Structures are given as structure tokens and as C-alpha cells.
Amino acid sequence: MHIAVAGGGIIGLSTALVLLDRGHEVTVFDPQPASPDAASYHAGGMLAPAAEVVYQQDLLIPLMHKAGELYPQLVDLVSRYTDLPTGYRTDGTLVIAHDRADTTHLSELRDYQTRAGLDVERLTPRAARKLEPALAPGLSGAVSISGDHQIQPRLFLAALLRAIDTAGGSIRREKVAHIDGATGTIRTESGSYAADQVVLAAGLGAGDIDGWFDGDDNPLDLRPVLGEVIQLRVPDHQYPLLNRVVRGFVEDRPIYLIPRRDRTLTIGATTREDGRHTPQAGDVLQLLRDASLVCPAVEECDFVETSVGARPGSPDDLPYLGRVGDHVVVSTGYFRHGILLAGLAAQAGADLTEGREPDIDLSACTPLRHRRKPA
């Protein structure tokens, strides 16, 4: 079967590789696959089905849990086709609280996670500092989550591209403008291409592709959710500054610090919807301040860069994942869980493309759920 994948971010590339491994002919369409404009290029890369749990988003929990279970398979699949590094690490996560109010927040979140069946272990601040001596001495609370892992997104994207090439896939550096839902034919600026099946995984760009839906309005209600990410480099005399991902709450603000094997340290956690696609000084200042309150030695690190990613969000923060006709599967809108949910999106997207039912309930993710009703 010939399959066209519209979109070269982590969702599209992961799905393409699974389909190639299943024996299909696959072409990925994207003018700049794995580009710095992709949301995944600016992501932290935390595979955190427990630590990423958010209140009142119960429908996300089984998706995140299943994605965490599937991720080792995706990493192994990439490694079968390339020896490029992926940054995959299984060191676990510490979640810390800066003050007593943050400890209350952390305790309530732990109770919620435990009720959801997630494995979260309470630690004393002293035990947390024994695991990570660089943590600030005045922390108020901590939990350990051994099942949360990480990848390094930019490395993983490069490895996915190489793996797709090795597996016999094709990359067309063209932007899809139209998908004929009745035939599977896609149209770009340079021409039309026939496919048996199309996977629409173009992130925010999916909202600009027409033809695959009935009516005049694209049914995908996507919005850009922006967030800064900072890259530091740990000096030789401090390395390794941290051995596992450290997440935390500082005066109720979320913060994360992600150590990498290339001696960089990724800091993030801002979220805004103001349409400003450049780093904001106040956000960068706040991230560095909060990171230094968690781990004071970050002030001695070398500054590498700060950037902003635009994540595709939906009104209910659930992805759009499902079949929308005989020839089209939609897989987009993964918001801030795109890296983690790629493990699920790749397998479920491939199943749907082959006409099979995934082994997880995706009814909450139907791509047409936010379609405008006729006046």
C-alpha cells in the first residue's frame, strides 16, 4: 500500500517509520522536515506519563500511560534502522517543591496520580538531595517517579529522518495544500500525487489543508500554544550537574531541568497564547530565576540559546486522532504532550491507516468533535 504522510514533525515521522517497518511504501511531505519551526524541535523531550498528569484531564491519562508503555518499542525501532543517538534515558524524574505551599500542591498532585494508578514515591528533601546533591538545600518536598524517561528531541528527529531513509521511505520537501478525501490524492505547489491512504500529521499546518472534509470550514480547532525553552551548557567541573530530570513548583510556577549526555541542560515550562513567536525577556528571566532556586549551580552554566515553540492545541487539550474517510487518517493537535504521545500516535496511526482498530479507546480523540454545526 502506498501511504502519504503530510507532516515531518515527530508525529508524522514516527508514524511513517512504523508504516515502513510494516512493509508499506511511504512518502513524507514536508517543506522542512524536522525543522527548527517544528514544535518538537523546541520540546523538552520528557516521557512523563505520571509527572505530566494535569487535574481534570482524566481522558488523557490512559493515552499517556499507553504511550509510555509503547515508547521503548519506538526507540528500538529507530535503533534498528540507524545508529544515530536518540538521547533516550531511563533515569527517572524527581519532582520537588520549593516552599510549603508548593509542597501542598505536590502532595495533592501525588494523591491524584496515585488514584489514577501511577507509581509515585514520596521522598524527604534530604533523600532527594542525596540523589541529586546539586539541588538547593531549602527545598520543602519531593517525589520520585522511576517510570518517567526522556529523549533528546533534536537528536531523535535526526535519527527518525535517517531511519526513514534506511527503511526505504521517501521525503518530498513540499507543502501539502489539498487532500482529496474521495481518492487519497494530495496536491502540492508542484503537482498532484496519488496515494492509497493519507495520514494528516501536519501539526498546526493541518488547519490550512483543505479538501479532506465536507463543507467549507476545517473541523480542526487548532491554536498555537507558545513556550520558551532555554539551553545551557554545564562546565566540565560541574558535570554531571544532574543525573535525572528534575521538575518542580516554585511559588506554584512549574519548572523543569533536563540533563543531557552532551553536557547541555534544558530548562522550560512557560505557556502563553499571546501570538508572540519570539522569546520574551520576562519569561526567560523567570525561568532562570526559578531554575536557580531549584538548582543554584545553573548560574554558573554557559548560556547557549533560548527559543520558542508553537504547540498545536485543541479546545479540550486532547489530540485529533482517528479516521475521517476511506482514505484519510488525522493525527495532530497533541499540544504539550506531542513527544510522549508519539509512541501511541505512531502505532495507533499505523493501525488506523491499515484499517485496523487500535488496542486503546480513541473515541475522545475523534477529529470531527469540534466541527461547527450549520447555522
Coordinates of C-alpha atoms in Angstrom, one line a residue:
M1 CA 0.0 0.0 0.0
H2 CA 1.3 3.5 -0.9
I3 CA 0.8 5.9 2.0
A4 CA 1.4 9.6 2.0
V5 CA 2.2 11.3 5.4
A6 CA 1.6 15.1 5.4
G7 CA 3.9 16.5 8.1
G8 CA 7.5 15.9 9.1
G9 CA 7.5 16.5 12.8
I10 CA 7.8 13.8 15.4
I11 CA 4.2 12.5 14.9
G12 CA 4.5 12.3 11.1
L13 CA 8.0 10.8 11.1
S14 CA 7.3 8.2 13.8
T15 CA 4.1 7.1 12.1
A16 CA 5.9 6.9 8.7
L17 CA 8.6 4.7 10.2
V18 CA 6.2 2.3 11.8
L19 CA 4.3 2.0 8.4
L20 CA 7.6 1.4 6.6
D21 CA 8.5 -1.3 9.1
R22 CA 5.2 -3.0 8.4
G23 CA 6.1 -3.2 4.7
H24 CA 4.3 -0.2 3.2
E25 CA 5.6 2.3 0.6
V26 CA 5.7 5.6 2.4
T27 CA 6.3 9.2 1.3
V28 CA 6.5 12.1 3.8
F29 CA 5.6 15.5 2.5
D30 CA 7.0 18.5 4.4
P31 CA 9.0 21.5 3.1
Q32 CA 11.3 21.3 6.1
P33 CA 11.0 18.0 7.9
A34 CA 12.3 18.1 11.5
S35 CA 12.9 21.9 11.0
P36 CA 13.5 24.5 13.7
D37 CA 9.9 25.6 13.1
A38 CA 8.5 22.3 14.3
A39 CA 7.0 22.2 17.8
S40 CA 9.1 19.1 18.6
Y41 CA 12.3 20.9 17.8
H42 CA 11.7 23.1 20.9
A43 CA 10.3 20.4 23.2
G44 CA 11.8 19.2 26.4
G45 CA 11.5 15.5 25.4
M46 CA 10.2 14.2 28.7
L47 CA 8.4 10.9 28.5
A48 CA 6.4 11.5 31.6
P49 CA 3.0 9.8 31.8
A50 CA 3.0 10.4 35.6
A51 CA 4.7 13.8 36.0
E52 CA 2.7 15.3 33.1
V53 CA -0.7 14.5 34.6
V54 CA -2.9 17.6 34.9
Y55 CA -6.0 17.9 37.0
Q56 CA -9.4 17.4 35.3
Q57 CA -7.8 15.8 32.2
D58 CA -8.8 12.3 33.1
L59 CA -9.2 11.3 29.4
L60 CA -5.5 12.0 28.8
I61 CA -4.2 9.7 31.5
P62 CA -4.8 6.3 29.7
L63 CA -3.4 7.8 26.4
M64 CA -0.3 9.0 28.2
H65 CA 0.1 5.7 30.1
K66 CA -0.2 3.6 27.0
A67 CA 2.2 5.9 25.2
G68 CA 4.8 5.4 27.9
E69 CA 4.5 1.7 27.6
L70 CA 5.0 1.9 23.8
Y71 CA 7.9 4.2 23.7
P72 CA 10.7 1.6 24.2
Q73 CA 9.3 -0.1 21.1
L74 CA 9.6 3.2 19.1
V75 CA 13.1 3.8 20.3
D76 CA 14.1 0.2 19.5
L77 CA 12.6 0.6 16.0
V78 CA 14.6 3.7 15.3
S79 CA 17.7 2.0 16.5
R80 CA 17.2 -0.9 14.2
Y81 CA 17.5 1.4 11.2
T82 CA 20.2 3.8 12.4
D83 CA 22.9 4.1 15.0
L84 CA 22.4 7.8 15.4
P85 CA 21.8 8.8 19.0
T86 CA 18.3 9.5 20.3
G87 CA 19.1 10.8 23.7
Y88 CA 16.9 8.1 25.3
R89 CA 17.4 7.9 29.0
T90 CA 15.6 5.9 31.7
D91 CA 17.0 7.6 34.8
G92 CA 13.6 8.7 36.1
T93 CA 12.3 12.0 37.4
L94 CA 12.4 13.9 40.7
V95 CA 9.6 16.4 41.3
I96 CA 10.4 18.9 44.0
A97 CA 8.5 21.7 45.9
H98 CA 10.2 25.0 46.7
D99 CA 8.2 26.0 49.7
R100 CA 5.4 24.8 51.9
A101 CA 2.6 26.0 49.6
D102 CA 4.3 24.1 46.8
T103 CA 4.5 21.1 49.0
T104 CA 0.8 21.1 49.4
H105 CA 0.4 21.3 45.6
L106 CA 2.8 18.5 45.2
S107 CA 1.1 16.3 47.8
E108 CA -2.3 16.9 46.2
L109 CA -1.0 16.1 42.8
R110 CA 0.7 12.9 44.1
D111 CA -2.7 11.8 45.6
Y112 CA -4.3 12.4 42.2
Q113 CA -1.6 10.5 40.4
T114 CA -1.8 7.6 42.8
R115 CA -5.6 7.4 42.4
A116 CA -5.0 7.2 38.7
G117 CA -2.8 4.1 39.2
L118 CA 0.5 5.8 38.7
D119 CA 3.6 4.9 40.6
V120 CA 4.8 7.9 42.6
E121 CA 7.1 7.6 45.6
R122 CA 7.2 10.3 48.3
L123 CA 10.8 11.4 49.4
T124 CA 12.1 13.6 52.1
P125 CA 14.1 16.7 50.8
R126 CA 17.2 15.1 52.4
A127 CA 16.6 11.9 50.4
A128 CA 16.1 13.9 47.2
R129 CA 19.4 15.8 47.8
K130 CA 21.2 12.5 48.3
L131 CA 20.1 11.5 44.8
E132 CA 20.8 14.9 43.4
P133 CA 23.4 16.8 45.5
A134 CA 23.1 20.0 43.3
L135 CA 19.6 20.6 44.5
A136 CA 19.0 23.7 46.7
P137 CA 19.2 22.9 50.5
G138 CA 16.0 24.6 51.4
L139 CA 13.5 22.5 49.3
S140 CA 10.3 21.6 51.1
G141 CA 9.2 18.4 49.5
A142 CA 9.9 15.8 46.8
V143 CA 8.6 12.7 45.0
S144 CA 10.4 10.2 42.7
I145 CA 8.9 8.8 39.5
S146 CA 11.1 6.0 38.3
G147 CA 8.9 5.2 35.2
D148 CA 9.3 8.7 33.6
H149 CA 12.1 8.8 30.9
Q150 CA 13.3 11.2 28.3
I151 CA 14.6 11.6 24.7
Q152 CA 16.5 14.5 23.2
P153 CA 14.1 15.8 20.6
R154 CA 16.5 17.2 18.1
L155 CA 18.6 14.1 18.1
F156 CA 15.5 11.9 17.9
L157 CA 14.2 13.8 14.9
A158 CA 17.5 13.5 13.1
A159 CA 17.6 9.7 13.9
L160 CA 14.0 9.4 12.6
L161 CA 14.9 11.0 9.3
R162 CA 17.9 8.7 8.9
A163 CA 15.8 5.7 9.8
I164 CA 13.1 6.5 7.3
D165 CA 15.8 6.8 4.6
T166 CA 17.3 3.5 5.6
A167 CA 13.9 1.8 5.7
G168 CA 13.3 2.9 2.1
G169 CA 10.9 5.8 2.7
S170 CA 10.8 9.0 0.6
I171 CA 10.9 12.6 1.7
R172 CA 9.4 15.2 -0.6
R173 CA 10.2 18.7 0.6
E174 CA 6.9 20.1 -0.5
K175 CA 3.9 21.6 1.4
V176 CA 0.6 19.8 1.1
A177 CA -2.2 22.2 0.2
H178 CA -5.1 19.9 -0.6
I179 CA -6.1 16.3 0.2
D180 CA -8.8 14.7 -1.9
G181 CA -10.7 12.6 0.7
A182 CA -12.5 10.6 -2.0
T183 CA -9.4 9.4 -3.7
G184 CA -6.3 9.9 -1.5
T185 CA -4.7 12.2 -4.0
I186 CA -2.8 15.1 -2.5
R187 CA -1.8 18.4 -4.1
T188 CA 1.3 20.5 -3.5
E189 CA 2.6 23.6 -5.3
S190 CA 4.4 21.4 -7.8
G191 CA 1.8 18.8 -8.6
S192 CA -0.5 16.0 -7.6
Y193 CA 0.4 12.7 -6.1
A194 CA -1.8 9.6 -5.7
A195 CA -1.8 7.5 -2.5
D196 CA -3.9 4.7 -1.2
Q197 CA -4.0 6.3 2.2
V198 CA -3.1 9.7 3.7
V199 CA -2.0 10.5 7.2
L200 CA -2.6 14.1 8.1
A201 CA 0.1 14.9 10.7
A202 CA 1.0 18.4 9.9
G203 CA 0.6 20.0 13.4
L204 CA -0.8 23.5 13.3
G205 CA -0.5 23.3 9.5
A206 CA -3.3 20.8 9.3
G207 CA -5.7 23.7 9.8
D208 CA -4.6 25.1 6.4
I209 CA -5.0 21.9 4.4
D210 CA -8.4 21.6 2.7
G211 CA -10.3 19.0 0.6
W212 CA -10.5 16.1 3.1
F213 CA -13.6 17.3 4.9
D214 CA -17.1 18.1 3.9
G215 CA -18.3 21.7 3.9
D216 CA -16.4 25.0 4.0
D217 CA -14.8 25.0 7.4
N218 CA -11.9 22.9 8.5
P219 CA -13.2 20.9 11.5
L220 CA -9.9 21.0 13.4
D221 CA -9.9 23.8 16.0
L222 CA -6.2 24.2 16.4
R223 CA -4.4 27.1 18.2
P224 CA -0.7 27.8 18.8
V225 CA 0.3 27.5 22.4
L226 CA 3.8 29.0 22.8
G227 CA 6.5 28.3 25.3
E228 CA 10.1 29.3 25.9
V229 CA 12.9 26.7 26.2
I230 CA 16.4 27.5 27.4
Q231 CA 19.6 25.6 26.5
L232 CA 22.6 25.9 28.9
R233 CA 25.9 24.0 28.8
V234 CA 27.3 22.6 32.0
P235 CA 31.0 23.4 32.6
D236 CA 33.4 20.5 32.9
H237 CA 34.0 21.0 36.6
Q238 CA 30.2 20.7 37.3
Y239 CA 29.3 17.8 35.0
P240 CA 27.1 16.0 35.6
L241 CA 25.1 18.7 37.3
L242 CA 22.0 16.5 37.5
N243 CA 21.6 12.8 36.7
R244 CA 17.9 12.7 36.1
V245 CA 15.1 15.1 35.1
V246 CA 14.1 17.5 37.8
R247 CA 10.7 19.0 37.7
G248 CA 9.3 21.3 40.3
F249 CA 7.0 24.0 41.6
V250 CA 8.4 27.4 42.6
E251 CA 5.7 29.7 44.1
D252 CA 3.2 27.5 42.1
R253 CA 5.0 28.0 38.8
P254 CA 6.1 24.8 37.0
I255 CA 9.8 24.4 36.1
Y256 CA 11.8 21.6 34.6
L257 CA 15.5 20.9 34.2
I258 CA 16.6 18.2 31.8
P259 CA 20.2 17.0 31.8
R260 CA 21.7 15.7 28.5
R261 CA 24.6 13.5 27.8
D262 CA 26.1 16.2 25.5
R263 CA 26.5 18.3 28.7
T264 CA 23.7 20.6 27.9
L265 CA 20.8 21.4 30.3
T266 CA 17.3 22.2 29.0
I267 CA 15.1 24.5 31.1
G268 CA 11.5 25.2 30.4
A269 CA 7.8 25.2 31.4
T270 CA 6.3 28.5 30.2
T271 CA 2.9 28.5 28.4
R272 CA 1.3 31.5 26.7
E273 CA -1.1 32.2 23.9
D274 CA -0.3 35.8 23.0
G275 CA 0.8 35.2 19.4
R276 CA 4.4 36.4 20.0
H277 CA 6.7 33.9 18.4
T278 CA 9.9 35.3 19.9
P279 CA 11.3 34.7 23.4
Q280 CA 10.0 37.2 25.9
A281 CA 12.5 38.7 28.3
G282 CA 10.3 38.3 31.4
D283 CA 9.7 34.6 30.7
V284 CA 13.4 33.9 30.2
L285 CA 14.2 35.8 33.4
Q286 CA 11.6 33.9 35.4
L287 CA 12.7 30.5 34.1
L288 CA 16.3 31.2 35.0
R289 CA 15.3 32.5 38.4
D290 CA 13.1 29.5 39.2
A291 CA 15.7 27.1 37.9
S292 CA 18.4 28.7 40.2
L293 CA 16.1 28.4 43.2
V294 CA 15.8 24.6 42.5
C295 CA 19.5 24.1 41.5
P296 CA 21.7 27.1 42.3
A297 CA 24.6 25.9 40.2
V298 CA 22.7 26.7 37.0
E299 CA 24.0 30.3 37.4
E300 CA 27.5 29.0 36.6
C301 CA 26.4 27.3 33.4
D302 CA 27.2 28.7 29.9
F303 CA 24.2 30.2 28.1
V304 CA 23.6 28.5 24.7
E305 CA 20.2 29.7 23.4
T306 CA 16.6 30.4 24.1
S307 CA 13.8 29.7 21.6
V308 CA 10.1 29.5 21.3
G309 CA 8.0 26.6 20.0
A310 CA 4.3 26.7 18.9
R311 CA 2.5 23.6 20.0
P312 CA -0.8 22.6 18.3
G313 CA -3.5 22.8 21.0
S314 CA -7.2 21.8 20.8
P315 CA -10.1 23.2 22.9
D316 CA -10.0 20.2 25.2
D317 CA -6.2 19.5 25.0
L318 CA -6.8 16.1 23.5
P319 CA -5.3 15.2 20.2
Y320 CA -7.2 14.7 17.0
L321 CA -6.6 11.1 16.1
G322 CA -8.9 9.0 14.0
R323 CA -10.1 8.0 10.6
V324 CA -12.2 10.6 8.7
G325 CA -13.0 8.7 5.5
D326 CA -12.0 5.9 3.3
H327 CA -8.6 7.4 2.5
V328 CA -7.6 9.8 5.3
V329 CA -6.4 9.4 8.9
V330 CA -5.9 12.6 11.0
S331 CA -3.2 12.7 13.7
T332 CA -2.5 16.2 15.1
G333 CA -3.3 18.5 18.0
Y334 CA -1.0 16.9 20.6
F335 CA -0.4 20.1 22.4
R336 CA 2.4 19.8 25.0
H337 CA 2.3 16.0 25.0
G338 CA 3.4 15.5 21.5
I339 CA 6.8 14.0 22.3
L340 CA 5.3 11.4 24.7
L341 CA 2.2 10.7 22.7
A342 CA 4.3 10.0 19.6
G343 CA 4.8 6.5 20.9
L344 CA 1.0 6.0 20.8
A345 CA 0.4 8.1 17.7
A346 CA 2.8 6.0 15.6
Q347 CA 1.2 2.7 16.5
A348 CA -2.4 3.8 16.5
G349 CA -2.0 5.9 13.4
A350 CA -0.5 3.0 11.6
D351 CA -3.3 0.7 12.7
L352 CA -5.9 3.1 11.6
T353 CA -4.2 3.6 8.2
E354 CA -4.3 -0.2 7.7
G355 CA -8.0 -0.3 8.6
R356 CA -7.5 -1.9 12.0
E357 CA -8.8 -0.8 15.3
P358 CA -6.1 0.3 17.8
D359 CA -6.0 -1.5 21.1
I360 CA -6.9 1.6 23.0
D361 CA -10.1 3.6 23.1
L362 CA -9.7 6.7 20.9
S363 CA -13.3 7.8 21.0
A364 CA -12.5 11.0 22.9
C365 CA -10.0 11.9 20.1
T366 CA -12.3 11.9 17.1
P367 CA -11.1 14.5 14.7
L368 CA -14.6 15.9 14.0
R369 CA -15.7 16.5 17.6
H370 CA -15.3 20.3 17.3
R371 CA -16.9 20.7 13.9
R372 CA -19.1 23.8 13.7
K373 CA -22.7 23.0 13.3
P374 CA -24.5 24.6 10.4
A375 CA -26.3 27.8 11.3

